[in-house]
Structure formats: structure tokens, C-alpha cells
Amino acid sequence: MENLTAGQFNLIYNAFSFAFATFAASTLFFWLGRGQVAAQYKTALTITGLVTFIAAYHYFRIFESWGEAFTFVDGALVATGTPFNDAYRYVDWLLTVPLLLVELILVMNLARSETITRATRLGLLAALMIVLGYPGEIATSAGERWLWGSLSMIPFLWIVYELFVGLSKSIAQQPEDARGLVNTARWVVVLSWAFYPVVFFAGAIGIEGAMASTIIQVGYTIADIVAKSVFGVLIYMIAVRKSGDLMSSSPRAVPAE
Amino acid sequence: MENLTAGQFNLIYNAFSFAFATFAASTLFFWLGRGQVAAQYKTALTITGLVTFIAAYHYFRIFESWGEAFTFVDGALVATGTPFNDAYRYVDWLLTVPLLLVELILVMNLARSETITRATRLGLLAALMIVLGYPGEIATSAGERWLWGSLSMIPFLWIVYELFVGLSKSIAQQPEDARGLVNTARWVVVLSWAFYPVVFFAGAIGIEGAMASTIIQVGYTIADIVAKSVFGVLIYMIAVRKSGDLMSSSPRAVPAE
């Protein structure tokens, strides 16, 4: 990252600040919205807000770390020698990625035993995916990167299978006006996650330099915002719609949107 | 900005601090007010508060960045060499301008499909307007500034068309005592936004120097306060009035102000 221009530095700096603001605002949105959904969906919104809260914390750290890694001397950008700590991302994902899948299961409001089984399975697979990816991220050889990256793809593909085959029947049983949103939500998970292995393996085939770093940092930031905030808004909309259905069948039950 | 006087520096410094205080206080006002409106208007007030929350964060950053860009040596103002990061404004607008339009749509309480269509369209147009403006803002030639500025005016004019033609019928269907406020709200949007292109094109015709910088920074600050806090108070008033109408038709339904 030594040859980063001031423009590239600033773009990344602003992207991190943008992400912090987005996640902090999203957290408040989800938690304020808890009052507007039926009791059985409140936990889903609590967790949706937790995911963006944890992400806000990590983006604050990432932003600070980025600011400490560079300085301006007479208007020119200079590395300070303090390394930029990219590992905050893995710490974040280890917490947030399992929780993301749990919020999707919770908002579906399945039978209790199915909720526990599916949330546990998806949560553990997600944690395993992150844990297996990390040794590849810090590996010094392309071979190790390929090895750990490939291992990490096993739980990833299993999660995709669970979402698109395992959950099919349960999605078909969702109320009609929520079904399309649940379907969109699982696609948002899979498509936003697809960016991470692309970046990971770009490192393994030797793509690097200032421009690659810029694309990676800004790309991770966009992928995180889609996977957490945009996904969270879908969870919120599903919860509000399903609460509205409840309300129309029992007039006093729930304040809707 | 090298020839800024201490008086100009202080005026801008105090304007930024004023804006932070205004936005932080506005946020608390809107969120505390959520308890006083009917269920269908709570999300509008949540988002109104989010807009000022995001603005408070960015004005805090702008204030800090301004303070780091200058220092006093023996009572004389000296630039430190750390550049003032004006880009926080664009980062802020990218989030807040779409949300501003969404709060207006939400407080109108239209049919669900119309809400989604209009909020999505206005939100995307607003984001596009900001994204197209940014390359012009950081451009080094007047030609590029004209190019991007002109492109950015296309979604701007489309938004004006949507507000004044697209929404006419829906505004006519608002309750009588809220109609005037909704009309005022759309005028506040358009008139407060008119300041931004004026500043933008002032840069393209070569107006610069310490006095121009002072007018720009203080002017942006005033325009932001009008577009977010003053506009937000109108949204709050609309929500309270419409909640009052609901209350009088079914006495137990809603706690109004």
C-alpha cells in the first residue's frame, strides 16, 4: 500500500466513515422499529440491530486504524509505519455472519424446534467458514491461501444449500405478502457474500498494489453494507408486514408500520 | 484557504459547532416525539431523526477536521498541512438526501405500493444526484466541474418534477389541515437545495479565496440546517396533525400530543 495516492487514501477514508455512519444509523433504525412489530418478531429486530452495532464498532476501529497508518507531511501522503489492522474484519464477521443467518430464521417465525435446529446449524457453519478463511488471509504463500480458502468454501456452499433447498418448504409457508421479501433476503445474503471470496482469491493469484487495495477496501465496505444494513431493512420489512397480518386478524394486537 | 483571517476561521469553526448542536438536539426531539404520533407515522419520525443523527456525526467530523487543518502560532492563524476534509459533506448527503425524501413520502401515508414505488424512485434519483456531483467537486478543471454539475442537475430536476407534478394528486388527498404543511415541506426541500448548485458553479466560474470559502462553508451549514432540521420539524408537525385527526375519529386509538 506504499504507493497509495492522496485521492485513493481519501476515498477509502471516506468509505470507512460512510460505513460507520450507515451502521450506527441502521442500528438505531432497527431498535426504534422494535416497538412497531409483534412480540414474536422483536428478537429478530434486536439481532438485526446487534449486527449493525457490532459492524459500527469495527468500522470505527478500522477508520481509526486507517487514519493512523498514514499522515500528510507538507500536503503529501506518507505511511507512518503503524500497520493498518485489516483483521478487524474477521473479528467482525465471526460475530456478525452467524447472527445474520439467525435473524433470517427468527423473522420466519418457524416452529420452535425447527428454529433452534436451523439457527444452530447455520450459525455454526457460518462461524466455521470465517475461522477457516482467516489462516488463508494471513498466509504468506499462495498455496496456503488456496488451501484455507477452499476449505472455507465447504461451509459456504453448505449454507447456500441450506438457504435454497433446506428452507424452501418453510418459505413456501410464509404469508403471501412476505414470501417475496424472504426470497429476496436469501439472495441478498448469497450475492453480497460472493464478493468476499473474489477478493480472497484475488490475493492468491497475486493481484495487489494501490489500485487493487482501493478496490478491495471499498468493495468490502459496500458488501458489508449490503449484507448487514440492506439485508436488515428487508428483515424489518418482513417483520412489519407479518405483524400487520396479525393485527388485521386481532384488532388491538399490534401497531403496524 | 491560506489567506483566511482568524475571524473567518473562527466564524466557520463556530458555525460547524452550532450545526452539530442543532442536529444532535433535533435528533433527540424527533425521536422523543415518536411516542406522540400514531403508529403509521412513527417510521417517518424515526427516519427524520436518523437524517439529523447522520448529519450530527458528519458535522462532528467536519468540525474536528477543520480544527486539525489550522493552528494558532503566536496568535496568528497558520495552516497545519493536514487538509480539511470537505468530502464528509458528500458522504453525508449520499445517506441523508435520499432519506429526506423517504420521510416526506412516509408521512404522507400513501398506499403501500405507491409508498414503495415513490420512495425507491426518489431515493435512487437523490443518490444519483450526489454521486454525479462528487467528481465535479474534486475536479481540477472548470470544464469537468461544468460537465459533472450539469449531469447532476438531471436527477435534481427530475426530483423537482416528481415533487411538484408526480405528488400533486396525493397531496390533494391529504387531510385539509396537513395539506399546507406538506406543500411547505416540498418547497423547503427545493429552496434549501437551490443553494448547493449555486456554490458548486461558483467554483466553476473561478470564485475563490478566503471570503468565498467562508461564504461557502457558512452557507452549506445554513442550507443543511434548513433542509434537515427545519424540514424535519415540518414532518413532525404533519405527523402530529394527522395523528390528531385519527384520534378524534376513534377516541381510544392514538395518544396525540
XYZ file of C-alpha atoms in Angstrom:
514
model
C 0.000 0.000 0.000
C 3.026 2.254 -0.132
C 2.129 3.894 -3.422
C -1.362 4.948 -2.484
C -2.263 8.381 -3.857
C -3.891 11.012 -1.632
C -7.089 10.532 -3.669
C -7.131 6.761 -3.042
C -6.347 7.280 0.645
C -9.205 9.760 0.959
C -11.675 7.583 -0.925
C -11.010 4.671 1.465
C -11.039 7.028 4.470
C -14.420 8.423 3.433
C -15.796 4.958 2.645
C -14.930 3.806 6.193
C -16.536 6.891 7.701
C -19.601 6.358 5.490
C -19.872 2.748 6.676
C -19.612 3.780 10.322
C -22.401 6.350 9.876
C -24.561 3.846 7.980
C -24.176 1.119 10.580
C -24.751 3.433 13.543
C -27.884 4.865 11.884
C -29.099 1.379 10.882
C -28.749 0.137 14.461
C -30.932 2.931 15.786
C -33.457 2.371 12.997
C -33.812 -1.337 13.790
C -34.023 -0.856 17.536
C -36.525 2.022 17.314
C -38.548 -0.202 14.957
C -38.838 -2.955 17.617
C -41.819 -1.098 19.060
C -43.652 -1.353 15.746
C -43.663 -5.152 15.324
C -45.488 -8.003 17.032
C -43.833 -9.647 20.045
C -42.625 -12.704 18.095
C -40.540 -10.512 15.742
C -38.879 -8.276 18.316
C -35.915 -10.618 18.831
C -35.257 -10.688 15.073
C -35.013 -6.862 15.096
C -32.887 -6.871 18.249
C -30.375 -9.124 16.500
C -30.592 -7.190 13.219
C -29.559 -4.093 15.209
C -26.842 -6.029 17.052
C -25.253 -6.993 13.737
C -25.055 -3.360 12.587
C -23.989 -2.237 16.088
C -21.059 -4.669 16.032
C -20.225 -3.550 12.487
C -20.351 0.133 13.543
C -17.865 -0.624 16.315
C -15.486 -2.420 13.948
C -15.728 0.240 11.247
C -14.906 2.847 13.870
C -11.765 0.834 14.720
C -10.953 0.275 11.033
C -11.379 4.011 10.338
C -9.099 4.921 13.250
C -6.513 2.326 12.210
C -6.555 3.628 8.627
C -6.046 7.201 9.841
C -3.082 6.134 11.993
C -1.390 4.243 9.162
C -0.878 7.377 7.060
C -0.167 11.033 7.598
C 0.190 14.162 5.484
C 3.639 15.765 5.534
C 3.621 19.118 3.714
C 0.462 18.060 1.891
C 1.928 14.733 0.693
C 0.663 11.326 1.877
C 3.241 9.302 3.853
C 2.927 5.888 5.577
C 3.576 6.275 9.310
C 4.870 2.721 9.759
C 1.931 1.768 12.004
C 0.311 -1.119 10.099
C -3.338 -0.917 9.060
C -5.188 -3.628 11.022
C -7.360 -5.397 8.470
C -8.014 -8.285 10.902
C -10.841 -6.294 12.492
C -12.880 -7.534 9.550
C -12.538 -11.208 10.542
C -13.318 -10.413 14.174
C -16.436 -8.624 12.944
C -17.535 -11.407 10.608
C -17.030 -14.087 13.282
C -19.713 -12.352 15.323
C -21.987 -10.877 12.663
C -22.215 -13.558 9.960
C -23.747 -16.239 12.225
C -26.116 -13.596 13.661
C -27.212 -12.522 10.162
C -28.435 -16.028 9.433
C -30.106 -16.257 12.840
C -32.114 -13.070 12.132
C -33.409 -14.576 8.888
C -34.522 -17.753 10.680
C -36.115 -15.778 13.527
C -38.148 -13.490 11.264
C -39.570 -16.574 9.528
C -41.227 -17.493 12.855
C -40.921 -21.277 12.358
C -41.845 -23.905 14.932
C -39.601 -23.624 17.988
C -37.675 -26.862 17.409
C -37.069 -26.011 13.735
C -35.879 -22.517 14.701
C -33.347 -23.926 17.138
C -32.079 -26.630 14.758
C -31.739 -24.351 11.742
C -30.325 -21.341 13.594
C -27.726 -23.509 15.348
C -26.692 -25.291 12.171
C -26.451 -22.128 10.037
C -24.698 -20.200 12.835
C -22.055 -22.898 13.343
C -21.466 -23.278 9.593
C -21.016 -19.500 9.263
C -18.535 -19.376 12.168
C -16.622 -22.317 10.669
C -16.499 -20.533 7.298
C -14.888 -17.459 8.888
C -12.480 -19.422 11.103
C -11.238 -21.445 8.108
C -10.810 -18.316 5.990
C -8.632 -16.449 8.477
C -5.421 -18.584 8.238
C -5.621 -18.083 4.455
C -5.955 -14.322 4.853
C -2.768 -14.041 6.923
C -0.903 -16.751 4.949
C 2.342 -15.725 3.310
C 2.198 -18.221 0.415
C -0.396 -18.524 -2.354
C -0.591 -22.288 -1.660
C -1.769 -21.790 1.915
C -4.233 -19.172 0.724
C -5.733 -21.625 -1.749
C -5.856 -24.406 0.864
C -7.687 -22.454 3.580
C -9.854 -20.611 1.068
C -11.022 -23.897 -0.435
C -11.742 -25.370 3.000
C -13.749 -22.259 3.852
C -15.836 -22.732 0.705
C -17.230 -26.029 2.059
C -19.328 -24.460 4.852
C -20.166 -21.578 2.459
C -21.662 -23.937 -0.114
C -23.439 -25.867 2.647
C -25.032 -22.588 3.804
C -26.169 -21.838 0.238
C -27.672 -25.342 0.075
C -29.469 -24.813 3.397
C -30.870 -21.466 2.270
C -32.065 -22.600 -1.150
C -33.044 -26.231 -0.555
C -33.419 -26.693 3.213
C -35.540 -23.572 3.667
C -37.706 -23.938 0.512
C -40.614 -25.610 2.245
C -40.629 -23.128 5.126
C -40.514 -20.187 2.719
C -43.498 -21.589 0.810
C -45.430 -21.483 4.102
C -44.727 -17.787 4.755
C -47.674 -15.360 4.372
C -48.045 -14.366 0.737
C -47.035 -10.708 1.077
C -43.853 -11.631 2.999
C -42.742 -14.538 0.800
C -41.167 -12.407 -1.922
C -39.192 -10.433 0.671
C -37.858 -13.598 2.355
C -36.782 -14.852 -1.043
C -35.061 -11.530 -1.802
C -33.351 -11.638 1.606
C -31.687 -15.001 0.940
C -30.499 -13.787 -2.467
C -29.040 -10.644 -0.851
C -27.100 -12.877 1.561
C -25.660 -15.069 -1.162
C -24.921 -12.308 -3.701
C -23.330 -9.903 -1.210
C -21.208 -12.733 0.211
C -19.991 -13.648 -3.258
C -17.731 -10.580 -3.205
C -15.628 -11.877 -0.294
C -14.161 -14.997 -1.974
C -13.469 -12.931 -5.115
C -11.272 -10.596 -3.052
C -9.768 -13.508 -1.147
C -8.662 -15.369 -4.262
C -7.538 -12.157 -5.987
C -4.858 -12.146 -3.263
C -3.969 -15.755 -4.124
C -3.387 -15.013 -7.805
C -1.137 -12.084 -6.967
C -3.377 -9.106 -7.689
C -2.023 -6.344 -5.463
C -0.858 -2.739 -5.436
C -2.522 0.571 -4.626
C -5.422 0.235 -7.075
C -6.217 -3.336 -6.001
C -6.116 -2.273 -2.331
C -8.514 0.564 -3.051
C -10.960 -1.713 -4.851
C -10.707 -4.311 -2.072
C -11.312 -1.858 0.776
C -14.166 -0.020 -0.931
C -15.615 -3.313 -2.199
C -15.573 -4.940 1.260
C -17.263 -1.839 2.622
C -20.076 -1.953 0.043
C -20.503 -5.726 0.514
C -20.726 -5.273 4.303
C -23.340 -2.520 3.951
C -25.457 -4.664 1.621
C -25.104 -7.812 3.742
C -25.945 -6.057 7.016
C -27.937 -2.843 6.504
C -29.784 -3.570 3.250
C -30.425 -7.146 4.414
C -31.561 -5.743 7.772
C -34.084 -3.426 6.110
C -35.566 -6.494 4.367
C -35.809 -8.290 7.736
C -37.512 -5.179 9.162
C -39.995 -5.059 6.260
C -40.799 -8.769 6.652
C -41.394 -8.271 10.390
C -43.656 -5.236 9.796
C -45.726 -7.000 7.121
C -46.178 -10.146 9.161
C -47.138 -8.029 12.186
C -49.709 -6.214 10.024
C -51.343 -9.541 9.115
C -51.584 -10.390 12.784
C -53.091 -7.029 13.541
C -55.892 -7.298 10.991
C -56.985 -10.632 12.472
C -56.954 -9.276 16.053
C -57.569 -5.525 16.039
C -55.886 -4.478 19.265
C -52.760 -6.582 18.993
C -50.107 -4.658 17.110
C -49.255 -1.175 15.978
C -48.301 -1.556 12.303
C -45.962 0.458 10.091
C -7.770 28.832 2.022
C -4.300 30.018 3.078
C -5.269 33.656 3.496
C -8.112 33.048 5.894
C -8.214 35.596 8.699
C -8.562 34.480 12.312
C -12.066 35.992 12.271
C -13.110 33.956 9.235
C -11.582 30.794 10.710
C -13.488 31.319 13.955
C -16.769 32.080 12.201
C -16.605 28.787 10.290
C -15.427 26.919 13.413
C -18.388 28.225 15.388
C -20.835 27.554 12.537
C -19.739 23.893 12.486
C -20.145 23.587 16.249
C -23.571 25.282 16.015
C -24.648 22.780 13.347
C -23.502 19.829 15.444
C -25.502 21.076 18.431
C -28.569 21.741 16.255
C -28.508 18.300 14.649
C -27.901 16.440 17.909
C -30.767 18.318 19.573
C -33.050 17.808 16.538
C -32.411 14.067 16.637
C -33.496 13.824 20.257
C -36.560 15.990 19.550
C -37.738 13.787 16.668
C -37.155 10.513 18.490
C -38.756 11.676 21.709
C -41.718 12.807 19.576
C -42.257 9.278 18.204
C -44.324 8.471 21.285
C -46.801 11.236 20.430
C -47.835 10.169 16.925
C -49.996 7.360 15.563
C -48.315 4.058 14.667
C -48.314 4.738 10.917
C -46.195 7.902 11.376
C -43.559 6.504 13.725
C -41.281 5.319 10.917
C -41.361 8.796 9.340
C -40.120 10.295 12.633
C -37.550 7.520 13.064
C -36.066 8.442 9.684
C -36.345 12.195 10.316
C -34.211 11.638 13.418
C -31.810 9.373 11.512
C -31.155 12.146 8.992
C -30.178 14.621 11.729
C -28.255 11.892 13.592
C -26.159 11.200 10.490
C -25.693 14.957 9.964
C -24.635 15.415 13.606
C -21.982 12.718 13.138
C -20.660 14.339 9.974
C -20.607 17.857 11.431
C -18.672 16.472 14.375
C -16.118 15.064 11.907
C -16.117 18.275 9.831
C -15.578 20.325 12.990
C -12.670 18.107 14.067
C -11.139 18.174 10.570
C -11.415 21.979 10.437
C -9.699 22.257 13.812
C -6.850 20.000 12.654
C -6.289 21.939 9.408
C -5.264 25.168 11.186
C -3.403 26.179 14.291
C -2.508 29.403 16.060
C 1.203 30.185 16.283
C 1.899 33.227 18.496
C -1.683 34.352 17.952
C -1.503 34.106 14.156
C -3.541 31.565 12.136
C -1.361 29.021 10.279
C -2.369 26.048 8.085
C -1.023 22.784 9.589
C -0.706 20.969 6.260
C -3.398 18.413 7.194
C -6.067 19.011 4.527
C -9.608 19.961 5.573
C -11.785 17.020 4.546
C -14.738 18.658 2.814
C -15.753 15.285 1.337
C -17.601 14.450 4.552
C -20.355 16.595 3.067
C -20.830 14.289 0.079
C -20.681 11.214 2.292
C -23.372 12.815 4.443
C -25.586 13.796 1.514
C -25.337 10.349 -0.055
C -27.076 8.976 3.032
C -29.294 11.844 4.131
C -30.706 13.254 0.896
C -32.441 10.002 -0.155
C -33.718 9.568 3.421
C -35.120 13.141 3.462
C -37.320 12.317 0.503
C -38.326 8.992 2.055
C -39.522 10.756 5.224
C -41.747 13.048 3.138
C -43.295 10.055 1.341
C -43.765 8.118 4.605
C -45.517 10.964 6.420
C -47.999 11.203 3.525
C -49.151 7.662 4.431
C -49.938 6.605 0.843
C -50.962 3.084 -0.230
C -48.134 0.591 0.349
C -47.314 0.017 -3.318
C -47.264 3.763 -4.051
C -45.049 4.359 -0.995
C -42.534 1.771 -2.171
C -42.514 2.981 -5.797
C -42.189 6.677 -4.968
C -39.709 6.253 -2.108
C -37.495 3.997 -4.212
C -37.584 6.281 -7.243
C -36.912 9.491 -5.283
C -34.238 7.797 -3.158
C -32.348 6.481 -6.178
C -32.595 9.812 -8.026
C -31.233 11.617 -4.954
C -28.326 9.185 -4.597
C -27.567 9.548 -8.320
C -27.597 13.345 -7.995
C -24.976 13.207 -5.220
C -22.808 10.569 -6.915
C -22.706 12.618 -10.151
C -21.869 15.813 -8.272
C -18.855 14.380 -6.444
C -16.432 14.011 -9.416
C -17.181 17.667 -10.251
C -16.444 18.747 -6.701
C -12.972 17.176 -6.721
C -12.287 18.077 -10.394
C -9.284 20.261 -11.077
C -10.626 21.900 -14.254
C -13.667 24.138 -14.715
C -14.734 22.026 -17.722
C -15.033 18.863 -15.665
C -16.892 20.805 -12.978
C -19.437 22.005 -15.552
C -19.785 18.501 -17.024
C -20.499 16.656 -13.768
C -22.513 19.522 -12.345
C -24.758 19.540 -15.410
C -25.209 15.758 -15.276
C -26.108 16.036 -11.604
C -28.801 18.597 -12.453
C -30.731 15.965 -14.461
C -31.782 13.857 -11.437
C -32.243 17.117 -9.474
C -34.785 18.432 -11.989
C -36.442 15.031 -12.139
C -36.869 15.138 -8.339
C -38.405 18.622 -8.588
C -40.793 17.285 -11.259
C -41.728 14.318 -9.050
C -42.379 16.573 -6.062
C -44.444 19.173 -7.920
C -46.203 17.117 -10.585
C -45.983 13.448 -9.547
C -47.103 14.106 -5.966
C -49.826 16.696 -6.742
C -52.709 14.254 -6.682
C -51.526 12.596 -3.475
C -51.075 15.976 -1.785
C -54.623 16.970 -2.754
C -55.815 13.856 -0.894
C -54.060 14.779 2.358
C -56.277 15.904 5.267
C -57.024 19.612 4.960
C -55.043 20.798 7.977
C -51.931 18.882 6.854
C -52.050 19.837 3.168
C -50.492 23.274 3.601
C -47.632 21.817 5.648
C -46.886 19.111 3.059
C -46.815 21.809 0.399
C -44.446 23.934 2.518
C -42.234 20.877 3.121
C -41.666 20.290 -0.604
C -40.853 23.986 -1.091
C -38.342 23.837 1.777
C -36.667 20.883 0.060
C -36.361 22.615 -3.288
C -35.407 26.079 -1.982
C -32.820 24.850 0.517
C -31.301 22.585 -2.129
C -31.016 25.501 -4.550
C -28.070 26.813 -2.529
C -25.882 23.784 -3.319
C -25.648 24.216 -7.124
C -25.010 27.954 -6.620
C -21.925 27.131 -4.550
C -20.952 24.336 -6.916
C -20.978 26.540 -10.024
C -19.357 29.458 -8.158
C -16.310 27.156 -8.102
C -16.627 26.608 -11.855
C -16.587 30.325 -12.690
C -13.477 30.842 -10.590
C -14.902 32.496 -7.488
C -12.436 31.533 -4.765
C -10.312 32.876 -1.959
C -10.825 33.307 1.757
C -14.087 35.270 1.549
C -15.645 32.822 -0.934
C -14.581 29.874 1.263
C -16.189 31.489 4.274
C -19.456 32.116 2.448
C -19.435 28.564 1.092
C -18.822 26.868 4.432
C -21.298 29.002 6.365
C -23.817 28.801 3.505
C -23.627 24.993 3.277
C -24.133 24.850 7.036
C -27.269 27.022 6.912
C -28.646 25.099 3.913
C -28.053 21.785 5.727
C -29.865 23.010 8.843
C -32.860 24.182 6.795
C -33.003 21.017 4.670
C -32.742 18.654 7.655
C -33.864 20.252 10.926
C -36.399 22.825 9.693
C -37.749 20.316 7.159
C -37.847 17.716 9.944
C -39.934 19.976 12.174
C -42.467 20.254 9.315
C -42.557 16.448 9.024
C -43.097 16.247 12.788
C -45.955 18.788 12.625
C -47.623 16.893 9.758
C -47.373 13.635 11.715
C -48.863 15.237 14.848
C -51.758 16.836 12.956
C -52.631 13.676 11.067
C -52.455 11.671 14.299
C -54.894 14.147 15.865
C -57.401 13.521 13.060
C -57.180 9.802 13.697
C -57.695 10.334 17.400
C -60.873 12.329 17.002
C -62.453 9.647 14.790
C -61.658 6.763 17.211
C -61.098 8.080 20.720
C -59.052 5.198 22.141
C -56.744 4.651 19.212
C -53.870 7.067 19.467
C -52.178 9.164 22.076
C -51.662 12.510 20.348
C -49.601 15.407 21.543
